[in-house]
XYZ file of C-alpha atoms in Angstrom:
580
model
C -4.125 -12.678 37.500
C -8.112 -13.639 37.916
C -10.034 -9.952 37.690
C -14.212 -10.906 38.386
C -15.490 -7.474 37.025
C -18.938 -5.843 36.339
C -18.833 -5.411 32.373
C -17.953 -1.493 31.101
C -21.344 0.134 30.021
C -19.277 1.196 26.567
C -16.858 -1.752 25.929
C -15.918 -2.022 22.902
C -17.533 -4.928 20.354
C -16.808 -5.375 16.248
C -17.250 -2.121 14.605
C -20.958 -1.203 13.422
C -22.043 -1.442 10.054
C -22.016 2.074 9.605
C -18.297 2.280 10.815
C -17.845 -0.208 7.880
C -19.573 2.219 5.588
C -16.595 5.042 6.854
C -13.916 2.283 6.146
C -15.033 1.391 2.703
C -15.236 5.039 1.598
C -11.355 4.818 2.890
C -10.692 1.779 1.353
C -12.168 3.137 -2.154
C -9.902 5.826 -2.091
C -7.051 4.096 -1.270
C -8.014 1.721 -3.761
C -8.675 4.489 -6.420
C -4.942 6.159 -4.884
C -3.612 2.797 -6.009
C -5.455 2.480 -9.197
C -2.705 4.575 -10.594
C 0.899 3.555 -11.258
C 2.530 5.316 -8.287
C 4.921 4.193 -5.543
C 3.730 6.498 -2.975
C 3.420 3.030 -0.830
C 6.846 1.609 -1.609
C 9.361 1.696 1.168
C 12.412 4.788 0.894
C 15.856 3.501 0.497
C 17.985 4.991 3.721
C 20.469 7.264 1.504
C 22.885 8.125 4.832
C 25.513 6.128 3.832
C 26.474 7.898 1.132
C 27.824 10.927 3.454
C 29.157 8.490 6.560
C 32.172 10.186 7.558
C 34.015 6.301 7.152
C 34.054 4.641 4.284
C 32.779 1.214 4.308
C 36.089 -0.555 2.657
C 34.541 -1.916 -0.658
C 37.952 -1.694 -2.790
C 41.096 -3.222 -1.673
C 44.609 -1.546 -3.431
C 42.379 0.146 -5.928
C 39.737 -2.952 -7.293
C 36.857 -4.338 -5.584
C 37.652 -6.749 -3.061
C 35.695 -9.857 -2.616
C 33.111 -8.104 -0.039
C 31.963 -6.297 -2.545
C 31.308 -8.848 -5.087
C 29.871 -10.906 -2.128
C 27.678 -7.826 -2.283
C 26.969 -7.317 -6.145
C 25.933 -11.502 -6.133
C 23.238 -10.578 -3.154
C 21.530 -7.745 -5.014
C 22.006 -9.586 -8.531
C 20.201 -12.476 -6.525
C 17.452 -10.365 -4.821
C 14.736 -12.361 -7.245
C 15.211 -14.983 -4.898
C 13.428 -13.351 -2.352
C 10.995 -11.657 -4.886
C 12.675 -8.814 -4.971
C 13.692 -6.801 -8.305
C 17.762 -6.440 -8.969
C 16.157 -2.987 -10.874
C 15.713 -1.849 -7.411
C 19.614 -1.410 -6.201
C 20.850 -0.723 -10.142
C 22.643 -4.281 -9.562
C 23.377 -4.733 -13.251
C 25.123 -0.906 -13.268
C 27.122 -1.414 -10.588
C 28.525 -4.930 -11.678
C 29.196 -3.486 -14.786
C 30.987 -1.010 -13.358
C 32.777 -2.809 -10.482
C 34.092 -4.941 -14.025
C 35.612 -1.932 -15.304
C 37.104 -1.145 -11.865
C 38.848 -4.610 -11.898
C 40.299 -4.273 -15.324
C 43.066 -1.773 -14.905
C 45.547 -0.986 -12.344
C 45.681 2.679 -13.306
C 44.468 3.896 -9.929
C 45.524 7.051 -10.105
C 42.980 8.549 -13.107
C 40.308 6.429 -11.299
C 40.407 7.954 -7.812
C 36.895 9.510 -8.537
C 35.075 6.519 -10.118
C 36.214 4.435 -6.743
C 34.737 6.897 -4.340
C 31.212 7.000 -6.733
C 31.252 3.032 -6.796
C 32.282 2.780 -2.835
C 29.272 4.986 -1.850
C 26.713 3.565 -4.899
C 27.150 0.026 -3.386
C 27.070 1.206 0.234
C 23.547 2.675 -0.502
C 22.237 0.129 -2.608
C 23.545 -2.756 0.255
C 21.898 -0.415 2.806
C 18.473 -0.118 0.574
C 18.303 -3.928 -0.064
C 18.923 -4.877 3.798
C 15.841 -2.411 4.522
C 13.790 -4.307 1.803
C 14.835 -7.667 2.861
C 14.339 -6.854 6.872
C 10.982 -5.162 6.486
C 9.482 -4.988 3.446
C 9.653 -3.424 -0.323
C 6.450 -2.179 0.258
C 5.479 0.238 3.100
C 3.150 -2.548 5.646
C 2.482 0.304 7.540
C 1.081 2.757 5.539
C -0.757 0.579 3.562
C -2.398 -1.290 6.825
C -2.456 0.817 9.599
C -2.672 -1.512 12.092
C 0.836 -3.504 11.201
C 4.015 -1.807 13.150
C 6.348 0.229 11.577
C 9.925 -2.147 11.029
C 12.810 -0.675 11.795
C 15.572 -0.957 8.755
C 17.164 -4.406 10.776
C 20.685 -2.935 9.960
C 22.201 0.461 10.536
C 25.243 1.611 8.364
C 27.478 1.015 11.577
C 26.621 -2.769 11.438
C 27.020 -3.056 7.885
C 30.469 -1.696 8.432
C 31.352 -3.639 11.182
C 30.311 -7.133 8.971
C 32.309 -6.072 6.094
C 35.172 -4.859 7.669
C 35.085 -8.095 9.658
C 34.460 -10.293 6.455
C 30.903 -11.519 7.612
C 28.572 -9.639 5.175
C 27.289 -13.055 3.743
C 26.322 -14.103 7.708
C 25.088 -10.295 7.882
C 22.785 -10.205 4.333
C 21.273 -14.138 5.574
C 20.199 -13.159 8.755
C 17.900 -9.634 7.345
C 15.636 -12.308 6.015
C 12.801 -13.939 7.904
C 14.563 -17.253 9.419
C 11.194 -19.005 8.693
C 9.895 -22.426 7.524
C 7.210 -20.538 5.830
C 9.677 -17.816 4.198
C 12.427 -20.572 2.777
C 9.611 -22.611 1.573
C 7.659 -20.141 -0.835
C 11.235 -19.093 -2.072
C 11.761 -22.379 -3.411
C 8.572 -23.022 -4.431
C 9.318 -19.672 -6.230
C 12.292 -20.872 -8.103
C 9.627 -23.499 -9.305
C 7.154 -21.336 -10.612
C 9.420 -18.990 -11.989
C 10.254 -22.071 -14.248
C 6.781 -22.784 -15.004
C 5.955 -19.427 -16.003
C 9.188 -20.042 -18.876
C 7.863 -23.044 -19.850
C 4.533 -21.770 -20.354
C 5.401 -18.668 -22.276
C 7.522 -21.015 -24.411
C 4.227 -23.380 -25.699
C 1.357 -21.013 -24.793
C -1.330 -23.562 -23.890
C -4.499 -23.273 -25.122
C -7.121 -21.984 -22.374
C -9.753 -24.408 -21.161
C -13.017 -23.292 -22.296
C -15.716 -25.464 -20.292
C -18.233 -26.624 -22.436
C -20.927 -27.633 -19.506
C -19.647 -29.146 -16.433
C -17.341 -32.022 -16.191
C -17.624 -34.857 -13.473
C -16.740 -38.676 -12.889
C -18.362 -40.593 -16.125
C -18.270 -37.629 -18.232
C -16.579 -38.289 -21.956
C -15.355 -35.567 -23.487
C -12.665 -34.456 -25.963
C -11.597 -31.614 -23.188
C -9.974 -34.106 -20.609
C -6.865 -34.816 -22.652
C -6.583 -31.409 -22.276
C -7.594 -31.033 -18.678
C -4.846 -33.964 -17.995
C -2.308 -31.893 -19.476
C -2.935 -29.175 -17.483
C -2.678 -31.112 -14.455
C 0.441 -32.956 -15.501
C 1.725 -28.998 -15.778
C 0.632 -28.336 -12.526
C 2.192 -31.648 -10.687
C -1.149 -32.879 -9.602
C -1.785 -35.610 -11.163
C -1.203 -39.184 -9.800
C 2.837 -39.870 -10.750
C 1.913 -43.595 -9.144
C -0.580 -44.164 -11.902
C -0.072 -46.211 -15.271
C 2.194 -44.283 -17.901
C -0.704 -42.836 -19.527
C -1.942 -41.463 -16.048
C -5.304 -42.763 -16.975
C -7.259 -46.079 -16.012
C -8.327 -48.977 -18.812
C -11.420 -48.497 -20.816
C -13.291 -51.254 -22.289
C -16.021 -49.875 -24.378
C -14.255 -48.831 -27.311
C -13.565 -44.297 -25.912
C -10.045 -42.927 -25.949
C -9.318 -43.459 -22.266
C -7.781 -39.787 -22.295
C -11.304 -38.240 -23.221
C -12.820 -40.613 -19.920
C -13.644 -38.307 -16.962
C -12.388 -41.532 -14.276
C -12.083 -42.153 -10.602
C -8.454 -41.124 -10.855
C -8.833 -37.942 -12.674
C -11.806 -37.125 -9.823
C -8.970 -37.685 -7.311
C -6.145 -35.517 -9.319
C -8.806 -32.869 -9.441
C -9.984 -32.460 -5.703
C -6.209 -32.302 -4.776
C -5.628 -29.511 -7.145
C -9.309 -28.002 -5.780
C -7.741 -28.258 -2.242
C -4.398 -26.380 -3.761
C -6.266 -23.718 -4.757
C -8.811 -23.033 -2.276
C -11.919 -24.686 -3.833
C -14.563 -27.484 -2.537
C -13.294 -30.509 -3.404
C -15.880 -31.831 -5.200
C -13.528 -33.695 -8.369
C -16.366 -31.639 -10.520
C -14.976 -29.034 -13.121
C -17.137 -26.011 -13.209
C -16.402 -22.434 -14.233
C -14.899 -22.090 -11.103
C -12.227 -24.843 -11.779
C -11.864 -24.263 -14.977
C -10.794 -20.518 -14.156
C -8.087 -21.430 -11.452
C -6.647 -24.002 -14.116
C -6.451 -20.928 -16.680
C -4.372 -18.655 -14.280
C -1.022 -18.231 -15.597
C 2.130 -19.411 -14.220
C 3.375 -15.721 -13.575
C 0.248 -14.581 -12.061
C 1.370 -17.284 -9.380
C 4.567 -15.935 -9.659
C 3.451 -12.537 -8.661
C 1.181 -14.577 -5.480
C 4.085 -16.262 -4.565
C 6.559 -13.134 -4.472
C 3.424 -11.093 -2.556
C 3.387 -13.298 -0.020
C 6.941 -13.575 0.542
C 6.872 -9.084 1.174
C 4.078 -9.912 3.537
C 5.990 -12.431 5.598
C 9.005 -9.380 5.564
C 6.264 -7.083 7.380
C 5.817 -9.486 10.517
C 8.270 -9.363 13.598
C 10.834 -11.608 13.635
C 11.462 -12.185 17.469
C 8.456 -13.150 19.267
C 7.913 -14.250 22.748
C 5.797 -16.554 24.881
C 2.529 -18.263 22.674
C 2.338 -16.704 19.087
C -1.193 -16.737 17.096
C -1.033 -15.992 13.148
C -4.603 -16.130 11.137
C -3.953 -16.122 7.681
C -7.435 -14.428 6.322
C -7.742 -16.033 2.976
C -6.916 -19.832 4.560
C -9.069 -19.006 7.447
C -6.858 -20.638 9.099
C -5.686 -20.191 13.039
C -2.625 -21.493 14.103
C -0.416 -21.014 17.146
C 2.433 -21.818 19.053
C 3.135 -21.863 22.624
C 7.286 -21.173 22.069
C 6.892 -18.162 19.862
C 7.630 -19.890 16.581
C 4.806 -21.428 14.563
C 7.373 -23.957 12.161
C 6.312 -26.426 14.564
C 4.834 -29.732 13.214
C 2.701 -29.938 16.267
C 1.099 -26.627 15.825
C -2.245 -25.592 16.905
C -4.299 -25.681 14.341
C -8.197 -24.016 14.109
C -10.687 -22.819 11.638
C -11.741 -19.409 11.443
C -15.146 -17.264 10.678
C -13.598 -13.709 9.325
C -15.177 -10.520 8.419
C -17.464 -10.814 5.184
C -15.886 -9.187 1.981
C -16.827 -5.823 0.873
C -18.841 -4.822 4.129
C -16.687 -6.322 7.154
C -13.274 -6.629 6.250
C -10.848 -8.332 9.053
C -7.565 -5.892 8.641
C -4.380 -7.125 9.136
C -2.865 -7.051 12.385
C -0.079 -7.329 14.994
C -0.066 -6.962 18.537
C 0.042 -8.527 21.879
C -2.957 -9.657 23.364
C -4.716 -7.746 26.200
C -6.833 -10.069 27.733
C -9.093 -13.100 27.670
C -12.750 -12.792 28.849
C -14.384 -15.961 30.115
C -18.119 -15.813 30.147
C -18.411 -12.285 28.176
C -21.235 -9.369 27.672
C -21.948 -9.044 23.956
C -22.065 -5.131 23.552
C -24.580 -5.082 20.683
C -23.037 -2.462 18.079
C -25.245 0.186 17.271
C -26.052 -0.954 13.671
C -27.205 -4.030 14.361
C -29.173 -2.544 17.381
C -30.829 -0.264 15.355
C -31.327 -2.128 12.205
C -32.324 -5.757 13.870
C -32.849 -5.627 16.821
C -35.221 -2.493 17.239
C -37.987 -3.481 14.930
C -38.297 -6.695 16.693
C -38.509 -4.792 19.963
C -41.389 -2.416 18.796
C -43.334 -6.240 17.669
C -42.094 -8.133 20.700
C -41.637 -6.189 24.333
C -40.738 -9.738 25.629
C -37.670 -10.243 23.251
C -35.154 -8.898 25.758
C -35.661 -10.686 28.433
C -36.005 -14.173 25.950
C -32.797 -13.408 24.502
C -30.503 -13.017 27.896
C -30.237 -9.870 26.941
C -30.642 -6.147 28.820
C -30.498 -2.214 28.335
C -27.745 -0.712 29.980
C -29.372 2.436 31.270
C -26.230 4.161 33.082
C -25.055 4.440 36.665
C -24.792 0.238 36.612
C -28.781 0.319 35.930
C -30.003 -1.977 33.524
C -33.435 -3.424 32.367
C -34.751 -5.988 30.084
C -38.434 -3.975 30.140
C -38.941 -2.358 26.851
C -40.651 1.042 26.692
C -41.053 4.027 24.308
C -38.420 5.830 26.315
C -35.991 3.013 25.682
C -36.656 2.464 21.926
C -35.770 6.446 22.023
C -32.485 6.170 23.676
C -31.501 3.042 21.476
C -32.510 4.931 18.493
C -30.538 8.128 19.887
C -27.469 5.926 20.825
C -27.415 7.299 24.678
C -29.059 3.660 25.024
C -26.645 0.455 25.109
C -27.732 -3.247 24.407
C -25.913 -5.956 25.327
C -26.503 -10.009 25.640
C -25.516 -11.346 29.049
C -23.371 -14.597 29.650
C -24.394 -17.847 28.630
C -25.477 -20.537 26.129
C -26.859 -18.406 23.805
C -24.379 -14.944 23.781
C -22.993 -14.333 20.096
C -19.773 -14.094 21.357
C -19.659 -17.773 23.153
C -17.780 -18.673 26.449
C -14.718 -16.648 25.469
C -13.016 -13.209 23.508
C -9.834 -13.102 23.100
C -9.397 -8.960 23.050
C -6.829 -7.169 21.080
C -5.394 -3.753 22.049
C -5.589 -0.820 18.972
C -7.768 -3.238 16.978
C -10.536 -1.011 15.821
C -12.518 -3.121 18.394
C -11.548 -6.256 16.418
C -11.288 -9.466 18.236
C -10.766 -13.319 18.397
C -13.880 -14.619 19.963
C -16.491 -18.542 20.581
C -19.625 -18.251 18.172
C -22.891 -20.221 18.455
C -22.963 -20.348 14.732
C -20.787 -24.097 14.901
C -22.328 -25.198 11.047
C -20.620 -22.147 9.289
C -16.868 -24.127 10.026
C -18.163 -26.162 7.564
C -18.085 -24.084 4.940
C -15.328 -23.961 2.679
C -15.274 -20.370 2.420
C -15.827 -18.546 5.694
C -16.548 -15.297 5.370
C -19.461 -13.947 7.278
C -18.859 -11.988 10.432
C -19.233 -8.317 11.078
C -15.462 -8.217 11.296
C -14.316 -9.974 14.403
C -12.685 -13.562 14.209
C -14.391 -16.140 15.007
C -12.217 -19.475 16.430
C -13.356 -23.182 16.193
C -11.493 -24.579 18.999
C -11.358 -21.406 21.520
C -11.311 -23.256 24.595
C -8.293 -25.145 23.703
C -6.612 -21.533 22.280
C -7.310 -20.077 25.581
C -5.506 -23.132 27.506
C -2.956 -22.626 25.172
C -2.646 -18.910 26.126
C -2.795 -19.666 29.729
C -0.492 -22.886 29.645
C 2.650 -21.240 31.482
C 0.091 -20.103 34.331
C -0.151 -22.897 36.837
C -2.921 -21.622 38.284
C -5.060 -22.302 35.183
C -5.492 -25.890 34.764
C -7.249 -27.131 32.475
C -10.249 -27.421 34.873
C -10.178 -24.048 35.903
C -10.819 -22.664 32.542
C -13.200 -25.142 32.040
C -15.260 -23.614 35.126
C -14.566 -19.856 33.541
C -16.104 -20.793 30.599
C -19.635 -21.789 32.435
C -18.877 -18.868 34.702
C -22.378 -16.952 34.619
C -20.283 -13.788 35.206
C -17.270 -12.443 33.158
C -13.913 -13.123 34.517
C -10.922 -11.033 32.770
C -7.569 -12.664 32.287
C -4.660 -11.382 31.339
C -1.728 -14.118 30.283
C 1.222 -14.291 32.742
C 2.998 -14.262 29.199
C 3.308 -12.470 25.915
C 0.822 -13.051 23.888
C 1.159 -12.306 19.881
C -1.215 -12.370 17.262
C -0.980 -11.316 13.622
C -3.853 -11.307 11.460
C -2.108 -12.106 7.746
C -3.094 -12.160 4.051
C -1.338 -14.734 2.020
C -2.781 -16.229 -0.925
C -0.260 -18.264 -1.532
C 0.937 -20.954 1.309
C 3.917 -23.415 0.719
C 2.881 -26.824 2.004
C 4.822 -29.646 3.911
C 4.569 -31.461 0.461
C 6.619 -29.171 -1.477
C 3.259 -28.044 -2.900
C 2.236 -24.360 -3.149
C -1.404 -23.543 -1.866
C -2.980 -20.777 -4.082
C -6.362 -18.978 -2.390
C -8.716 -16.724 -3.762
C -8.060 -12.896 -3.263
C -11.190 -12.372 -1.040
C -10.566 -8.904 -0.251
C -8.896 -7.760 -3.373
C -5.614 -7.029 -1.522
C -3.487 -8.562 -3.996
C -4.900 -6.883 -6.469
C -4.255 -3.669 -5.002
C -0.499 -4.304 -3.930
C -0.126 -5.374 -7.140
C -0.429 -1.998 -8.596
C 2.414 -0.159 -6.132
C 5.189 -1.264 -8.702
C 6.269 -1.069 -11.892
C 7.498 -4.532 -11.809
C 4.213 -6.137 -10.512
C 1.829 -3.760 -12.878
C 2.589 -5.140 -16.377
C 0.995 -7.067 -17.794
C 3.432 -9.364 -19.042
C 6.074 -11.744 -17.269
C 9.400 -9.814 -16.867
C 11.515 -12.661 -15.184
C 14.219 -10.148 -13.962
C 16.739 -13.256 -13.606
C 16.812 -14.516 -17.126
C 17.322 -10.648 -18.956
C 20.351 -10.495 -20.911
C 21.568 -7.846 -18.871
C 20.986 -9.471 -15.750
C 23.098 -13.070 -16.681
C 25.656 -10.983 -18.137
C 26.434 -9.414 -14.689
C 25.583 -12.517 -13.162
C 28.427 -14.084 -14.763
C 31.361 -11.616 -14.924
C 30.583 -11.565 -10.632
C 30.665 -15.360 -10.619
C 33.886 -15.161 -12.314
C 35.760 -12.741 -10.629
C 34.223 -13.859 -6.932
C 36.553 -14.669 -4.338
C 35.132 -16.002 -1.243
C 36.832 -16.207 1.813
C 36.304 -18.745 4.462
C 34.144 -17.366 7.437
C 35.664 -16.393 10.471
């Protein structure tokens, strides 16, 4: 559907500065709230299974049957998904379920059956609600991200163990994604970096000055072992991973062309300009420990269990830290053909981009830039009281009421600007701050997808500088992607929208998803892991909502004695029947 439309005098544009200042006081205190070691934010375990009026059938003539150890395995295994066996008492139960299995005397056990039967059913029940939406509560946390519904009620967990597919059931709660299996093996890596590291403590690299291609130094043996560590240095190379020297230096201590190229690929890993120079900046990413990137990796994994799983029609994802756009016209985005963008994002401690899901409203070819009321005030206002003419220079007008407007600047129209009964706004064309196109999101907080003039700043290697909104590289190509299951948008007839000198409203003739993420840590088609900075200090945050991820030490919850113990005595006694 084409809609040619006047623009609203009060549509809505990125949120003013001053709306910022609101946020941020919100943000404080939430970041304050989280500052101490609570779990207001962690997701409730559904308890109703306990008191279902039929039992789910873990015991079979008095012992555990194999469902049940088929269960005890998934929760002793929920570090694989980053999640902490603590969580569903996994170790207590096994240990229990062992006693179970070591006596026929039913009869003086009747009691401890019926405890263990219900204990597992909750603990199953709490782990699928983990695994099928999240550990941590996406929705209170980011208002803007939908509540998940637990993905399986007790009737369907009865139903798959009764019917001896609980191992099809517990599989298909996780995200079937190319993204999600990825970062969990890439997790089993790091989890064994993190051991090896504890186990020879490396020394920290303390930069002496900077060091670049030519440089000789004592520090690049130890830079080289660090990126042996870290898999990125050449494996091709000679044995020593270092080129020949002839005058005489220790070829290890030579800062060479193959070292330069071992460093910009770990730069690019971790979200730096690739530059093969090692600054503090360098230096500081090399330092991070292995279970810091444990506790990226495991983040990332609960923030891929707060997005939808079914999706229809073209799917958008920006992943904030990456800037990164990518989409999908069949609802998945594991596609190697992908569409692929950079992104402009809000700037960091004054314009944060929030997460997001939603469908998309509409697309606006040829849009009005309503100027928020901040930057009205605060830019454009002084220049108005210097230069009556700027208005009508800058394709822009006052929006006066009643579908009057004016470019003509007066006393009376400073006034209402200053008042806010006044509206500015920047008409179509070459020069609007928005570009051609907006891509407008429902429930955003008047956040939105939108073309920028400002082309040089997708150079940058760290984009943060809008008041909010996102702004896309390639957005005529996104909206032909939006519009590609329309046949009456060609790809000429957007291109004639976007030199439209009036708006023109769109609304796709399918779904239309986006999802604004925040992963720091991205498993590439390499096997590699891509680490980014924390730009808005989310992880940090998150990181304080459990016990697990507040210490400050490594707790590898697979390796405890405890923990293998259980591990084993299920392994043993596991029976697994073929699936129906």
């Amino acid at each position: 559907m084409t809609v040619v439309l006047k623009a609203r005098t009060l549509a809505p544009t990125c949120p003013p500065l001053v709306w910022h200042r609101l946020l941020g006081s919100a943000v404080l205190g939430m970041g304050l709230a989280l500052a101490q070691p609570a779990i207001a934010l962690t997701r409730d375990c559904p308890s109703n299974l306990s008191t279902m009026a039929t039992p789910i059938g873990w015991t079979e003539a008095g012992h555990p049957g194999d469902q049940a150890m088929l269960a005890l395995k998934a929760l002793l295994d929920a570090g694989r998904h980053g999640l902490d066996p603590a969580d569903y008492q996994a170790t207590d139960l096994a240990a229990r379920a062992w006693q179970l299995g070591r006596t026929d005397d039913i009869a003086t056990r009747q009691d401890d059956l019926a405890r263990f039967e219900r204990d597992l059913s909750d603990a199953i029940h709490c782990y699928l609600a983990h695994l099928g939406a999240g550990r941590l509560d996406g929705a209170a946390m980011h208002r803007r991200l939908p509540r998940l519904a637990n993905p399986s009620t007790a009737e369907e967990l009865l139903v798959a163990v009764r019917s001896g597919m609980l191992a099809r059931h517990l599989e298909n709660a996780a995200p079937d994604s190319l993204a999600y299996r990825s970062l969990q093996r890439s997790l089993i890596v790091y989890k064994g970096l993190a051991h090896q590291e504890a186990a020879s403590a490396p020394t920290p690299i303390r930069l002496v000055g900077r060091l670049e291609l030519g440089t000789i130094s004592p520090q690049l043996e130890q830079v080289r072992a660090r990126l042996r560590f870290l898999g990125d240095n050449n494996t091709m190379g000679s044995a020593a991973g270092v080129e020949t020297v002839t005058d005489g230096s220790n070829p290890a201590h030579v800062f060479d062309h193959q070292l330069k190229v071992d460093v910009q690929r770990f730069q690019r890993r971790h979200g730096l300009t690739d530059d093969g120079i090692i600054g503090p900046a360098t230096a500081a990413a090399m330092n991070v420990p292995m279970f810091e990137r444990v506790k990226q990796i495991e983040l990332a994994l609960e923030r891929l269990r707060w997005l939808p799983r079914q999706t229809e029609g073209t799917v958008v994802r920006v992943n904030l830290p990456e800037f990164r756009l990518q989409a999908s016209g069949d609802g998945r985005l594991d596609d190697a053909g992908a569409f692929d963008s950079r992104v402009v994002i809000g700037r960091s401690a004054r314009n944060e981009t929030p997460l997001y899901v939603g469908r998309l409203e509409r697309i606006e070819f040829s849009p009005y830039w309503y100027i928020p009321y901040s930057i009205a005030t605060k830019e454009i206002l002084p220049r108005l009281r210097r230069d009556p003419g700027y208005l009508a220079r800058n394709n822009m007008e006052a929006v006066l009421g009643k579908g009057r407007t004016t470019d003509r600047v007066t006393a009376g129209l400073i006034a209402g600007v200053q008042r806010g009964s006044i509206n500015l706004r920047q008409k179509p064309g070459a020069g609007n701050a928005l570009g051609r196109v907006k891509f407008v999101l429902p429930d955003s907080g008047a956040i939105y997808l939108h073309d920028t003039q400002s082309r040089s700043l997708f150079g940058r290697d760290r984009r943060d500088f809008s008041h909010g909104c996102v702004r896309v590289e390639k957005p005529a190509e996104l909206a032909q992607l939006m519009l590609a299951n329309d046949p009456h948008w060609t790809a000429e007839r957007v291109g004639r929208a976007l030199r439209s000198e009036r708006p023109i409203w769109v609304e796709p003739s399918q779904p239309v998803t986006v999802m604004l993420t925040y992963l720091t840590a991205v498993a590439a088609g390499d096997g590699s892991v891509r680490f980014l900075p924390d730009i808005y200090g989310l992880d940090a945050k998150a990181l304080q909502t459990t016990d697990r991820w507040a210490a400050n030490h490594f707790v590898d919850v697979d390796h405890r004695p405890d923990q293998q113990l259980a591990q084993d005595q299920v392994n043993r006694f596991l029976v697994v029947k073929p699936a129906a």
